[in-house]
Short mmCIF file of C-alpha atoms in Angstrom, two decimals:
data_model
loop_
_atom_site.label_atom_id
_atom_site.label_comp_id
_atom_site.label_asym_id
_atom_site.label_seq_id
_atom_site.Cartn_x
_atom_site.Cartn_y
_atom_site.Cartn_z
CA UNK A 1 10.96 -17.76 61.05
CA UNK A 2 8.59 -17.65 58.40
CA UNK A 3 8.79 -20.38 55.23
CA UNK A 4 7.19 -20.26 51.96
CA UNK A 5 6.12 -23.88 50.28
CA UNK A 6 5.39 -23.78 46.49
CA UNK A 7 4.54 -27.79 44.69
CA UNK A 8 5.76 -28.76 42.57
CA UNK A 9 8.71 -27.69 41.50
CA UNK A 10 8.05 -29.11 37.50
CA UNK A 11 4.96 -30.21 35.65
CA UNK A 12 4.73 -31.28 32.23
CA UNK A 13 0.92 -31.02 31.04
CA UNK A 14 -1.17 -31.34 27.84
CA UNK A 15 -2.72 -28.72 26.13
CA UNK A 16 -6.57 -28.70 27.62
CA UNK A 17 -5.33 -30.76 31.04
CA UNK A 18 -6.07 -28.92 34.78
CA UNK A 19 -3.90 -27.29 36.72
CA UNK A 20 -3.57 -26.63 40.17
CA UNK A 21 -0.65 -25.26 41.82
CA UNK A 22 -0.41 -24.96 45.91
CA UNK A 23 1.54 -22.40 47.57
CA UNK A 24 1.86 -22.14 51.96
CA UNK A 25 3.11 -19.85 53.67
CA UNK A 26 4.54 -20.90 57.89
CA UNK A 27 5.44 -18.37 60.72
CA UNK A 28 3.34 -15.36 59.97
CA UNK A 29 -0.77 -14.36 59.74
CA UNK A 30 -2.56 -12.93 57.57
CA UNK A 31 -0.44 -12.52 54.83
CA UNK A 32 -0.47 -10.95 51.37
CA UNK A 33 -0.37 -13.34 48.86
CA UNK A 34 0.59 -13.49 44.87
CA UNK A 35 0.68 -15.35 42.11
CA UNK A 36 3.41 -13.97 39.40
CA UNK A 37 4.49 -15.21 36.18
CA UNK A 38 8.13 -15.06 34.41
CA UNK A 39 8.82 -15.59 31.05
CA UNK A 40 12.68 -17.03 30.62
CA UNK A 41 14.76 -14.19 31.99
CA UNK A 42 12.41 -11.64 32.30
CA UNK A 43 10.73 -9.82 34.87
CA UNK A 44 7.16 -11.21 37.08
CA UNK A 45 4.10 -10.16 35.91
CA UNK A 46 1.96 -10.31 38.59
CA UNK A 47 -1.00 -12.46 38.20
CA UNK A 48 -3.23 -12.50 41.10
CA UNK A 49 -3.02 -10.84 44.77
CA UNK A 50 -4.99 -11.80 48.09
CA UNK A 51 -5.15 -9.65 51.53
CA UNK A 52 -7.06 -12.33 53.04
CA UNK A 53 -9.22 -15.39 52.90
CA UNK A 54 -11.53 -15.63 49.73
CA UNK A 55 -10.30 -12.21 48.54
CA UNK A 56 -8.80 -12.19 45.26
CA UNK A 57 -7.98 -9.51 42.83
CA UNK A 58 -7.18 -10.46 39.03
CA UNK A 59 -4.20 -8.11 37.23
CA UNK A 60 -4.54 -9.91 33.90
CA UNK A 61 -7.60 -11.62 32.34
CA UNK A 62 -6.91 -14.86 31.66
CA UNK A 63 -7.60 -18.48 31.56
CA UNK A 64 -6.31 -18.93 35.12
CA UNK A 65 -7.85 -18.30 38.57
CA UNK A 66 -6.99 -18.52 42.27
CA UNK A 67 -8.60 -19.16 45.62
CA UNK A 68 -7.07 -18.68 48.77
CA UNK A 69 -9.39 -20.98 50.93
CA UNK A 70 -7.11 -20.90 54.23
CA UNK A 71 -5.22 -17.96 55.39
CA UNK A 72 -1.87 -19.17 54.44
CA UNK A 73 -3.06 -21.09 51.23
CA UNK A 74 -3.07 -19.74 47.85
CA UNK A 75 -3.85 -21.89 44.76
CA UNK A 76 -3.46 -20.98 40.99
CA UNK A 77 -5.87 -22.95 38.79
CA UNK A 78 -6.70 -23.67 35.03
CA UNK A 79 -9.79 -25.59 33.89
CA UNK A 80 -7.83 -25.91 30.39
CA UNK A 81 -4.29 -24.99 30.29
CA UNK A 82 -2.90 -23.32 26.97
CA UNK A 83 0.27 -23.95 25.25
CA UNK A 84 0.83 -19.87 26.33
CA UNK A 85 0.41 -20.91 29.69
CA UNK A 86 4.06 -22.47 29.60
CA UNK A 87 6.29 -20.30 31.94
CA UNK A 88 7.55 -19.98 35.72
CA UNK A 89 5.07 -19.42 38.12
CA UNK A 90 6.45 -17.76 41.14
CA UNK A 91 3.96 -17.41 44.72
CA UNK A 92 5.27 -14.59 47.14
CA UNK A 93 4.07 -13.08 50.58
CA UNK A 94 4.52 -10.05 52.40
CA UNK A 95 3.66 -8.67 55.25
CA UNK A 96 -0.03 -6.97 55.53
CA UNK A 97 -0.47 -3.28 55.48
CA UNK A 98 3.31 -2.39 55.09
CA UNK A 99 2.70 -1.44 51.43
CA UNK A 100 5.54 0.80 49.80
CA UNK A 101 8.86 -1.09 51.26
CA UNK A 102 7.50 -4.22 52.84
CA UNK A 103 9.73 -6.48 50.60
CA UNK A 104 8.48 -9.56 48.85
CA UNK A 105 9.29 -13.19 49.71
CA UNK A 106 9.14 -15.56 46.98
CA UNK A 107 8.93 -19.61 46.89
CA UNK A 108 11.75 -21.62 44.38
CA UNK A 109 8.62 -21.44 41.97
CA UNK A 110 7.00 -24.36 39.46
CA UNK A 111 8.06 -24.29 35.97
CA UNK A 112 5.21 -25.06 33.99
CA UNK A 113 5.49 -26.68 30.32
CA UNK A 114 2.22 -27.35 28.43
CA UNK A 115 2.85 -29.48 25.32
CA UNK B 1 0.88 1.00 32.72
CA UNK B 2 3.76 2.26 34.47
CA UNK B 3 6.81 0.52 33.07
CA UNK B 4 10.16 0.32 34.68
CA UNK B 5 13.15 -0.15 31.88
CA UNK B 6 16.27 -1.56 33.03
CA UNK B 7 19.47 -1.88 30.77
CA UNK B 8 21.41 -3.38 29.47
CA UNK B 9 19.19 -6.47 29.40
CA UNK B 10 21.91 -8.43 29.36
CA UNK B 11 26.02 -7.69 30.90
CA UNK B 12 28.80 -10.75 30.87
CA UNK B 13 32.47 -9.44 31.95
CA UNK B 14 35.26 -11.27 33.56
CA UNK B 15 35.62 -11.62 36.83
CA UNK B 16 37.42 -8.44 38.88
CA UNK B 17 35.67 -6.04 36.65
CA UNK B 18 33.43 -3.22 37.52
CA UNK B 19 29.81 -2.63 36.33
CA UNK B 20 26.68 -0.60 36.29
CA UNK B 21 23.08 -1.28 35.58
CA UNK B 22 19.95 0.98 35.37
CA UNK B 23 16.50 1.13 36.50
CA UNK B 24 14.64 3.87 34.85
CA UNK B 25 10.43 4.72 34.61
CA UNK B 26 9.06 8.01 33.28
CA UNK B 27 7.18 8.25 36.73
CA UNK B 28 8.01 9.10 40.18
CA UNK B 29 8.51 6.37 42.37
CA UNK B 30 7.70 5.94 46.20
CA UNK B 31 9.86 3.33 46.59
CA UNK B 32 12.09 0.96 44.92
CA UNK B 33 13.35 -2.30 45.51
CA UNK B 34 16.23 -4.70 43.86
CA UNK B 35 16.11 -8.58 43.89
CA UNK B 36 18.48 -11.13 42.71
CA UNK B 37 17.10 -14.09 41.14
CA UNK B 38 19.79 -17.15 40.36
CA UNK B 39 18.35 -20.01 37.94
CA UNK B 40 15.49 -22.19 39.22
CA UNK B 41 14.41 -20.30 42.67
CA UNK B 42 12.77 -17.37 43.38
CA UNK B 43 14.04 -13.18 43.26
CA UNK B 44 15.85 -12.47 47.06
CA UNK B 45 15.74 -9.07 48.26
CA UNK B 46 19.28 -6.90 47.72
CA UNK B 47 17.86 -3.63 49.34
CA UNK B 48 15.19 -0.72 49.09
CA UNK B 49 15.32 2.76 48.59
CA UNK B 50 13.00 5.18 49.66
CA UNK B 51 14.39 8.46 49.62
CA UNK B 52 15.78 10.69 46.55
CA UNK B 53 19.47 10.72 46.15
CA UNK B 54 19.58 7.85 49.18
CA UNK B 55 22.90 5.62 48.08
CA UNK B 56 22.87 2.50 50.15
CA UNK B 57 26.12 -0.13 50.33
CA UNK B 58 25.98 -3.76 50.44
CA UNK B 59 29.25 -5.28 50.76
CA UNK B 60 30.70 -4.14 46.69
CA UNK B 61 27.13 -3.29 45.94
CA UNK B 62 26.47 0.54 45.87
CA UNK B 63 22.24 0.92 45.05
CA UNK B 64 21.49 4.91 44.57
CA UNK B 65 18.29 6.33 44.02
CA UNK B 66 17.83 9.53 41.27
CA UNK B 67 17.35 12.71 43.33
CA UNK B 68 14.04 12.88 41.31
CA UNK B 69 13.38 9.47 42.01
CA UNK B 70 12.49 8.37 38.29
CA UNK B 71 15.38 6.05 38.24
CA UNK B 72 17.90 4.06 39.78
CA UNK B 73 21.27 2.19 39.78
CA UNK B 74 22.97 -0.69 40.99
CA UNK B 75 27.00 -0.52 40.74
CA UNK B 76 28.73 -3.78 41.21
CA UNK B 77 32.85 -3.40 42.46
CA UNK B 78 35.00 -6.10 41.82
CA UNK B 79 32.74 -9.01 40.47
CA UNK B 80 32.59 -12.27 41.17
CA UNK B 81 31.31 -15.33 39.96
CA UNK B 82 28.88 -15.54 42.48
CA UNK B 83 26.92 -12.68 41.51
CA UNK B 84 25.59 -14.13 38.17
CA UNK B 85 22.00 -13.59 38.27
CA UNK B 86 18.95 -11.77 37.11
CA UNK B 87 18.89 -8.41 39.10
CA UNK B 88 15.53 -6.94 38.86
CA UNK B 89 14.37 -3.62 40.03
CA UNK B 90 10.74 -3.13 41.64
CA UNK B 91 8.78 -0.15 42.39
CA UNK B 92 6.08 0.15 44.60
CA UNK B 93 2.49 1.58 44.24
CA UNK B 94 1.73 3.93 47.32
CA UNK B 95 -0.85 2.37 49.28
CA UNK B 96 -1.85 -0.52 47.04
CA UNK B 97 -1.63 -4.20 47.93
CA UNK B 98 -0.12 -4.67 44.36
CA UNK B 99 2.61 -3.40 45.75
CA UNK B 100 5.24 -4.15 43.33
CA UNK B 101 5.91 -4.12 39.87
CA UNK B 102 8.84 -5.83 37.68
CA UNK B 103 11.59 -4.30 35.65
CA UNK B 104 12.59 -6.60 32.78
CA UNK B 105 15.55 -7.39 34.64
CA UNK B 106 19.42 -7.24 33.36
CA UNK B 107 20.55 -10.84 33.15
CA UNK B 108 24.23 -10.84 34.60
CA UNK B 109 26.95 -12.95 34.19
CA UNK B 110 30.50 -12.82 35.84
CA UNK B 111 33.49 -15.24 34.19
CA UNK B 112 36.10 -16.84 36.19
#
């Protein structure tokens, strides 16, 4: 069956620290990969999206970016994180090429507080 | 950008009641999807509807989609504690790998 890994599941940073967040995926290939974001409550905005190994699409400029440097591996990064950048960040999978109904499957997700 | 509204944001009733929530976008969909997200993990998948007027049952969940598919509900029978969550709708993009985007979710609670 296939498993989704997301690490870790809090982190407390300063304002102007790094960030790197790790997110695997077990038990399938070539998956499609995202990065969403949730503000308390509220819906995902969808950050970043990968169909395969060093392909990455942006939805939302920001101070964040991702690599996907293995075919199961996505990262989210931050040179600088921003007190804005506070939130739950949620990394999902699906299956490739079954666009309009293959569902999503999420990780338990890092909750992020910048200070 | 094509937004999906859901409402009410935010529905607490006792436990045995009944209750409806909405999923609503100006635009046709080609699919839609609803999650359940409970505190501190990530949304699960409930179900997805693909054709207009489709009703689709999951246990006391009934999930219909609008003939015209613009919209969409999920009607809860009998409620329970355990289904206290964040329901969030989810429409698809026809043949993009963005696949999905968010409704603003309707943040339910269910009282013993």
């Amino acid at each position: 069956s296939q498993t989704i890994h997301q690490w870790p599941a809090t982190l407390v940073q300063p304002v102007g620290s790094p960030l790197s967040l790790e997110c695997t995926v077990e038990g399938t290939s070539n998956p499609n990969l995202y990065w969403y974001r949730q503000a308390a409550g509220r819906g995902l905005q969808l950050l970043f999206y990968s169909v395969g190994i060093g392909q990455i699409s942006s939805e939302v400029p920001q101070n964040l970016s991702a690599s996907r440097p293995q075919d199961r591996q996505f990262i989210l990064s931050s040179k600088k994180l921003l007190l804005s950048d506070s939130g739950f960040y949620l990394c999902a999978w699906s299956v490739a090429g079954g666009w309009n109904t293959s569902p999503l499957h999420f990780g338990n997700g890092t909750r992020l507080t910048v200070t | 950008t094509q937004l999906l509204e859901q409402s009410p944001q935010f529905l607490s009733i006792q436990e045995g009641e009944n209750l409806t929530v909405y999923c609503n976008s100006s635009s046709v969909f080609s699919s839609l999807q609803w999650y359940r997200q409970e505190p501190g993990e990530g949304p699960v998948l409930l179900v997805t509807v693909v054709t207009g007027g489709e009703v689709k049952k999951l246990k006391r969940l009934t999930f219909q989609f609008g003939d015209a598919r613009k919209d969409s509900s999920l009607h809860i029978t009998a409620a329970q504690p355990g289904d206290t969550g964040l329901y969030l709708c989810a429409r698809s993009h026809s043949g993009s790998a963005r696949q999905l985007t968010f409704g603003s979710g309707t943040q339910l609670t269910v009282l013993p």
